[in-house]
Amino acid sequence: MSVDLPTGISRTTHPMPGVLIETEACTGLVLDQGAHVLRWAPSGQSEVLFTSDCAVFTPGKAIRGGIPVCWPWFDSGKEGQAPIRHGFARTADWRLVDASVTDGVATIAYELTGSDVDTHGFPTDVVARLEAEFGAELVVRLIVTAGAEAVEFEEALHTYLAVDDISKVRIEGLDGDDYLDTIGEPTQGTQVGEITFDGELDRVYSTGAQAVLTDDQRTITVGKHNSATTVVWNPGEELAATMRDLGADQARLFCCIETANAKEHAVTLQPGQRHAMVATYRVG
Ligand SMILES: O=P(O)(O)OC[C@H]1O[C@H](O)[C@H](O)[C@@H](O)[C@@H]1O
């Protein structure tokens, strides 16, 4: 099915096939691979999403930046059983099914079903839909509809936010929330006050709250709905130096705040049931 594109939305092949959004409110880019939102800049703002200078744009390879969609598993899965780390969705080719501009807001919708990809044993009749609304705010919805059988999955909108200098970043909103620190042997903790960064940080928070990131330049608010997990990640210079698609100098330029349902917050749907997880991004 080919989708008619209204003014403000056009096809692109750079850096991979996808759709480009150019409206008065913002610019943006979504790639067909992974239904991957790679760029969003509201008018008057610099790019909100980070992309590594060393990111690899090769079909079938994960992309270091933007908003990778992790589904139906997060990391190595709830019990470490995932056949593909972070799931198959982020490297699969999704189908563009809708594109519209209403009241200056551009909306893009992609779908992925079991006939589009090797699901590695995950039920093939489950449908994943990614909707992204590009305006002065960015709204991203991951909507999953179960097929003929009950299904359990994890999910994350693995968002790389561009920051000026990670050592100056503060994240508010998670004070008092429990987390699993996944560096080395996992340990439980409870957040006290703001999150700040001094080297590698990798935590899976149990929380339904919004997170507010501030650096010297601006504030980015990540709101959410139907999400019981927030993952906060920065690899720090040492680990980043070992990652071919990142590098030591890039680690200070981003912070991941991931709207998710992972680990004990995995989602179970009964046959035919639907679940929509929503992340919203606002700069100011
Ligand atoms: O390198 P990737 O597979 O893209 O994963 C990148 C990161 O994703 C999440 O934030 C995990 O919590 C981290 O442990 C992981 O390193």
XYZ file of C-alpha atoms and ligand atoms in Angstrom:
300
model
C 0.000 0.000 0.000
C 1.425 3.361 -0.936
C 0.536 6.309 1.283
C -0.237 9.774 -0.130
C 2.011 12.338 1.506
C 0.602 15.797 2.295
C 2.619 19.039 2.073
C 5.135 19.067 4.916
C 5.905 15.333 4.699
C 8.148 13.875 2.006
C 10.069 10.701 1.237
C 13.815 10.580 1.796
C 16.568 8.014 1.353
C 19.099 9.777 3.562
C 20.629 8.367 5.707
C 18.193 5.481 5.027
C 14.682 5.274 3.505
C 12.148 7.147 5.586
C 9.978 10.246 5.829
C 11.059 13.816 6.398
C 8.867 16.306 8.246
C 9.267 20.009 7.483
C 6.492 22.166 8.926
C 6.318 25.593 10.576
C 6.275 23.878 13.961
C 9.288 21.592 13.564
C 11.534 19.404 11.466
C 11.741 15.649 11.944
C 12.778 12.361 10.392
C 11.479 8.792 10.768
C 13.265 5.829 9.183
C 11.358 2.838 7.760
C 13.830 0.544 9.512
C 12.623 0.257 13.080
C 9.959 3.008 12.611
C 12.881 4.870 14.088
C 12.338 8.548 14.955
C 15.819 9.894 14.280
C 15.325 13.651 14.458
C 13.018 16.224 15.974
C 13.709 19.922 16.360
C 10.858 22.242 17.277
C 11.107 25.623 15.558
C 13.834 27.792 17.168
C 15.476 24.828 18.942
C 18.509 22.733 18.061
C 18.062 18.968 17.540
C 16.475 17.347 20.621
C 17.552 13.801 19.726
C 21.206 12.756 19.713
C 22.719 10.665 16.929
C 26.258 9.365 17.278
C 28.820 10.694 14.780
C 29.806 7.021 14.368
C 26.241 5.670 13.979
C 25.945 2.889 11.409
C 23.170 3.123 8.824
C 23.316 -0.409 7.456
C 20.127 -2.421 6.878
C 19.591 -4.826 9.755
C 21.968 -3.041 12.154
C 20.803 -1.100 15.237
C 21.236 2.680 15.072
C 22.987 4.570 17.882
C 20.717 7.564 18.371
C 17.171 8.884 17.964
C 14.412 6.674 19.387
C 15.025 2.958 18.773
C 11.866 0.907 19.404
C 12.774 -2.024 21.653
C 10.092 -4.724 21.308
C 8.980 -7.411 22.192
C 11.959 -7.714 24.551
C 14.029 -5.222 26.483
C 17.740 -5.851 26.916
C 18.152 -9.630 27.180
C 14.496 -10.136 28.215
C 12.632 -10.568 31.482
C 14.391 -13.832 32.308
C 17.418 -13.339 30.084
C 15.647 -15.457 27.428
C 15.398 -12.966 24.537
C 16.722 -14.434 21.272
C 17.577 -10.891 20.133
C 18.783 -8.180 22.507
C 16.176 -5.369 22.671
C 13.894 -7.377 20.326
C 13.545 -7.651 16.547
C 11.509 -4.472 15.978
C 14.378 -1.981 15.980
C 16.091 -3.535 12.966
C 12.973 -4.705 11.074
C 11.479 -2.901 8.083
C 8.154 -1.424 9.179
C 5.394 -0.419 6.718
C 4.346 3.221 6.468
C 0.533 3.102 6.766
C -0.497 6.716 7.349
C 0.814 10.263 7.033
C -1.192 13.431 7.650
C -0.889 17.050 8.719
C -3.697 18.472 10.865
C -3.601 21.894 12.529
C 0.136 22.071 11.773
C 0.909 18.741 13.489
C 2.373 16.043 11.221
C 1.428 12.464 12.128
C 3.197 9.385 10.802
C 2.080 5.792 11.429
C 4.022 2.576 10.802
C 3.032 -1.052 11.375
C 4.918 -4.299 11.850
C 3.394 -7.781 11.761
C 4.793 -11.281 11.847
C 4.660 -11.519 8.050
C 7.210 -8.660 7.803
C 9.932 -10.143 9.991
C 11.383 -13.254 11.629
C 9.761 -13.110 15.088
C 12.034 -15.785 16.616
C 9.085 -17.672 18.086
C 7.048 -14.641 19.188
C 3.408 -15.015 17.954
C 3.250 -13.812 14.343
C -0.305 -12.441 14.508
C 0.566 -9.671 17.004
C 0.506 -6.213 15.383
C 2.784 -3.388 16.513
C 1.959 0.164 15.425
C 4.162 3.199 15.952
C 2.534 6.617 15.747
C 4.584 9.803 15.969
C 3.078 13.296 16.118
C 5.518 16.053 15.205
C 4.623 19.547 16.385
C 5.874 21.957 19.040
C 5.777 18.755 21.125
C 6.696 15.260 19.997
C 4.291 12.456 20.913
C 5.269 8.824 20.250
C 2.834 5.931 20.757
C 3.672 2.247 20.590
C 0.404 0.345 20.193
C 0.362 -3.440 20.380
C -2.650 -5.589 19.491
C -2.640 -9.263 20.462
C -3.704 -11.960 18.004
C -5.468 -15.260 18.686
C -3.516 -16.101 21.838
C -2.507 -14.292 25.023
C 0.928 -12.706 24.761
C 3.534 -11.182 27.068
C 6.096 -8.614 25.918
C 8.463 -5.881 27.048
C 8.825 -2.545 25.279
C 10.931 0.631 25.360
C 11.169 3.882 23.449
C 14.938 4.025 23.893
C 15.299 7.794 23.567
C 18.726 9.402 23.116
C 18.329 13.038 24.257
C 20.977 15.497 23.064
C 22.686 17.338 25.936
C 25.463 19.874 26.125
C 27.537 18.103 28.754
C 26.368 15.030 30.708
C 28.308 16.131 33.792
C 25.937 19.111 34.094
C 22.727 17.148 33.524
C 20.156 16.780 36.299
C 17.027 14.655 36.061
C 14.138 15.417 38.390
C 10.919 13.495 38.960
C 12.190 10.091 40.124
C 12.972 10.986 43.752
C 11.843 8.091 45.999
C 11.446 5.619 43.110
C 12.988 2.141 43.336
C 15.469 1.041 40.704
C 17.566 -1.879 39.580
C 21.174 -0.849 38.990
C 22.304 -3.123 36.157
C 26.025 -2.358 36.181
C 27.866 -5.546 37.139
C 25.868 -7.757 39.503
C 22.382 -6.107 39.576
C 21.523 -4.320 42.840
C 18.348 -2.668 44.096
C 18.308 0.976 45.143
C 15.976 3.890 45.826
C 16.520 7.263 44.192
C 17.275 10.122 46.557
C 16.812 13.571 45.004
C 17.882 14.286 41.420
C 19.831 11.950 39.137
C 23.275 13.267 38.221
C 26.055 11.632 36.191
C 29.628 10.809 37.072
C 30.659 7.994 34.721
C 28.515 5.033 33.653
C 24.910 4.922 34.878
C 22.406 2.193 33.887
C 19.227 1.955 35.967
C 15.783 0.488 35.437
C 13.347 2.559 37.537
C 9.897 1.375 38.588
C 7.923 4.553 38.031
C 4.970 6.032 36.169
C 6.228 9.587 36.675
C 7.472 12.082 34.101
C 11.189 12.908 34.050
C 12.530 16.439 33.657
C 16.062 16.782 32.294
C 17.950 20.055 32.698
C 21.397 20.976 31.432
C 23.030 24.395 31.008
C 21.111 25.002 27.776
C 17.517 23.862 28.259
C 14.921 21.666 29.936
C 13.430 18.600 28.255
C 10.335 17.065 29.850
C 9.626 13.419 29.060
C 6.019 12.632 29.958
C 4.412 9.214 29.675
C 1.246 7.147 29.842
C 0.810 3.385 30.390
C 4.487 2.982 31.233
C 5.635 1.575 34.573
C 9.372 1.590 33.825
C 11.858 4.349 33.020
C 15.391 3.366 32.037
C 18.128 5.963 32.478
C 21.404 5.226 30.718
C 24.710 6.844 29.916
C 27.711 4.576 29.238
C 30.359 6.994 30.506
C 33.590 7.620 28.575
C 35.296 4.321 29.350
C 32.507 2.049 28.093
C 31.702 4.399 25.173
C 35.331 4.079 24.022
C 34.766 0.337 23.504
C 31.601 0.835 21.427
C 32.403 1.117 17.714
C 29.315 3.185 16.913
C 29.927 5.646 19.771
C 33.452 6.518 21.016
C 34.660 8.180 24.233
C 34.086 11.759 23.064
C 30.375 11.121 22.297
C 29.329 9.874 25.751
C 29.017 13.356 27.241
C 26.634 14.478 24.477
C 23.566 12.387 25.311
C 21.430 10.903 28.004
C 18.932 8.101 27.438
C 15.567 8.419 29.170
C 13.598 5.387 28.039
C 9.828 5.140 28.432
C 9.281 1.442 28.956
C 7.497 -1.565 30.392
C 10.280 -3.984 31.260
C 11.281 -6.779 33.653
C 8.467 -7.274 36.218
C 6.420 -4.629 34.359
C 6.222 -6.695 31.150
C 2.756 -6.357 29.576
C 0.332 -9.279 29.209
C -2.500 -9.014 26.682
C -5.411 -11.406 26.272
C -6.437 -12.459 22.716
C -7.414 -9.384 20.669
C -6.540 -6.928 23.463
C -4.686 -3.681 22.730
C -2.099 -1.747 24.732
C -0.799 1.761 23.961
C 2.312 3.151 25.654
C 2.859 6.870 25.078
C 5.903 9.118 25.484
C 5.719 12.907 25.103
C 8.662 15.289 24.720
C 8.577 19.034 25.418
C 11.437 21.525 25.349
C 11.462 24.759 27.300
O 23.892 -1.232 22.774
P 22.404 -1.431 22.806
O 21.958 -2.828 22.505
O 21.719 -0.443 21.891
O 21.928 -1.086 24.271
C 22.178 0.159 24.829
C 21.688 0.237 26.282
O 20.311 0.033 26.321
C 19.673 0.178 27.611
O 19.747 1.493 28.038
C 20.286 -0.744 28.627
O 19.802 -0.437 29.923
C 21.783 -0.644 28.603
O 22.320 -1.659 29.435
C 22.321 -0.811 27.194
O 23.721 -0.746 27.181
